[in-house]
Each structure stands twice: as structure tokens, then as C-alpha cells.
Amino acid sequence: MDGMGVCPARLLLVRRALEMGTLVAFLGFQGVRVNGGMRGLPKSRADLPKPRCFQDWLFAELAGRE
């Protein structure tokens, strides 16, 4: 793996990369659906398993770069 990151995108735009295995949807395809480029998560849903998993991963990545 060359690198890691986060790319919120429409499935149509990333389907080929997913099929080739160069991109992984590690949280699956369920998420907050919003028209436009910004996505958010209500505080009331912040402790659900998928958002919590993403947050834990992101903070661990950031801590490892310090």
C-alpha cells in the first residue's frame, strides 16, 4: 500500500478504483448522504460503530505522525 487517506466520494467516481483494489471502503458504503461536497454527522450519531471506528483510526494515524 502506497499510502492511506480518506476520500468521501460518490460511488460512481470511485467504482473502478474499488474494483481494482487500489481503494478500499473500510467502513462500507453506508454513511451520511448529503447532496454536495460537504458531509457531516450529527452529534447524536457520533458514537455509532462506524463513525467511532473512523474517528479512532484517524486519531491513531495523527498520533503516529507526531
CSV table of C-alpha atoms in Angstrom, one decimal:
chain,number,residue,atom,x,y,z
A,1,MET,CA,0.0,0.0,0.0
A,2,ASP,CA,1.5,3.3,-1.0
A,3,GLY,CA,-0.5,5.5,1.4
A,4,MET,CA,-3.6,5.9,3.4
A,5,GLY,CA,-6.2,8.6,3.5
A,6,VAL,CA,-9.8,9.4,3.4
A,7,CYS,CA,-11.8,10.2,0.3
A,8,PRO,CA,-15.5,10.9,0.7
A,9,ALA,CA,-16.8,10.4,-2.9
A,10,ARG,CA,-19.7,9.2,-4.9
A,11,LEU,CA,-19.5,5.5,-5.7
A,12,LEU,CA,-19.8,6.3,-9.4
A,13,LEU,CA,-16.5,8.2,-9.2
A,14,VAL,CA,-14.5,5.6,-7.3
A,15,ARG,CA,-16.1,2.3,-8.6
A,16,ARG,CA,-13.1,1.5,-10.8
A,17,ALA,CA,-10.5,2.0,-8.1
A,18,LEU,CA,-12.6,-0.2,-5.7
A,19,GLU,CA,-12.9,-2.9,-8.4
A,20,MET,CA,-9.1,-2.8,-9.0
A,21,GLY,CA,-8.4,-2.9,-5.2
A,22,THR,CA,-6.5,0.4,-5.2
A,23,LEU,CA,-9.1,1.9,-3.0
A,24,VAL,CA,-10.8,0.2,0.0
A,25,ALA,CA,-14.2,1.1,1.5
A,26,PHE,CA,-13.2,0.1,5.0
A,27,LEU,CA,-16.4,1.4,6.6
A,28,GLY,CA,-18.6,0.0,3.8
A,29,PHE,CA,-20.9,2.1,1.8
A,30,GLN,CA,-23.4,3.2,4.4
A,31,GLY,CA,-23.0,6.7,5.7
A,32,VAL,CA,-24.5,10.2,5.9
A,33,ARG,CA,-25.8,11.0,2.4
A,34,VAL,CA,-25.7,14.7,1.6
A,35,ASN,CA,-26.0,16.4,-1.8
A,36,GLY,CA,-22.9,18.5,-2.4
A,37,GLY,CA,-19.3,18.2,-1.3
A,38,MET,CA,-19.7,18.6,2.5
A,39,ARG,CA,-20.6,15.8,4.8
A,40,GLY,CA,-21.4,16.0,8.5
A,41,LEU,CA,-22.5,13.8,11.3
A,42,PRO,CA,-25.0,14.9,14.0
A,43,LYS,CA,-23.5,14.6,17.5
A,44,SER,CA,-26.3,12.3,18.4
A,45,ARG,CA,-24.9,9.7,15.9
A,46,ALA,CA,-21.2,10.2,16.8
A,47,ASP,CA,-20.9,7.1,18.9
A,48,LEU,CA,-22.4,4.7,16.4
A,49,PRO,CA,-19.9,1.9,15.5
A,50,LYS,CA,-18.8,3.2,12.0
A,51,PRO,CA,-18.3,6.8,12.9
A,52,ARG,CA,-16.4,5.8,16.1
A,53,CYS,CA,-14.2,3.3,14.1
A,54,PHE,CA,-13.3,6.1,11.7
A,55,GLN,CA,-12.6,8.6,14.4
A,56,ASP,CA,-10.4,6.1,16.3
A,57,TRP,CA,-8.5,5.3,13.1
A,58,LEU,CA,-8.0,8.9,12.2
A,59,PHE,CA,-6.8,9.9,15.7
A,60,ALA,CA,-4.4,6.9,15.8
A,61,GLU,CA,-3.0,8.0,12.4
A,62,LEU,CA,-2.5,11.6,13.5
A,63,ALA,CA,-0.9,10.5,16.8
A,64,GLY,CA,1.6,8.3,14.8
A,65,ARG,CA,2.8,11.2,12.8
A,66,GLU,CA,3.8,13.4,15.7
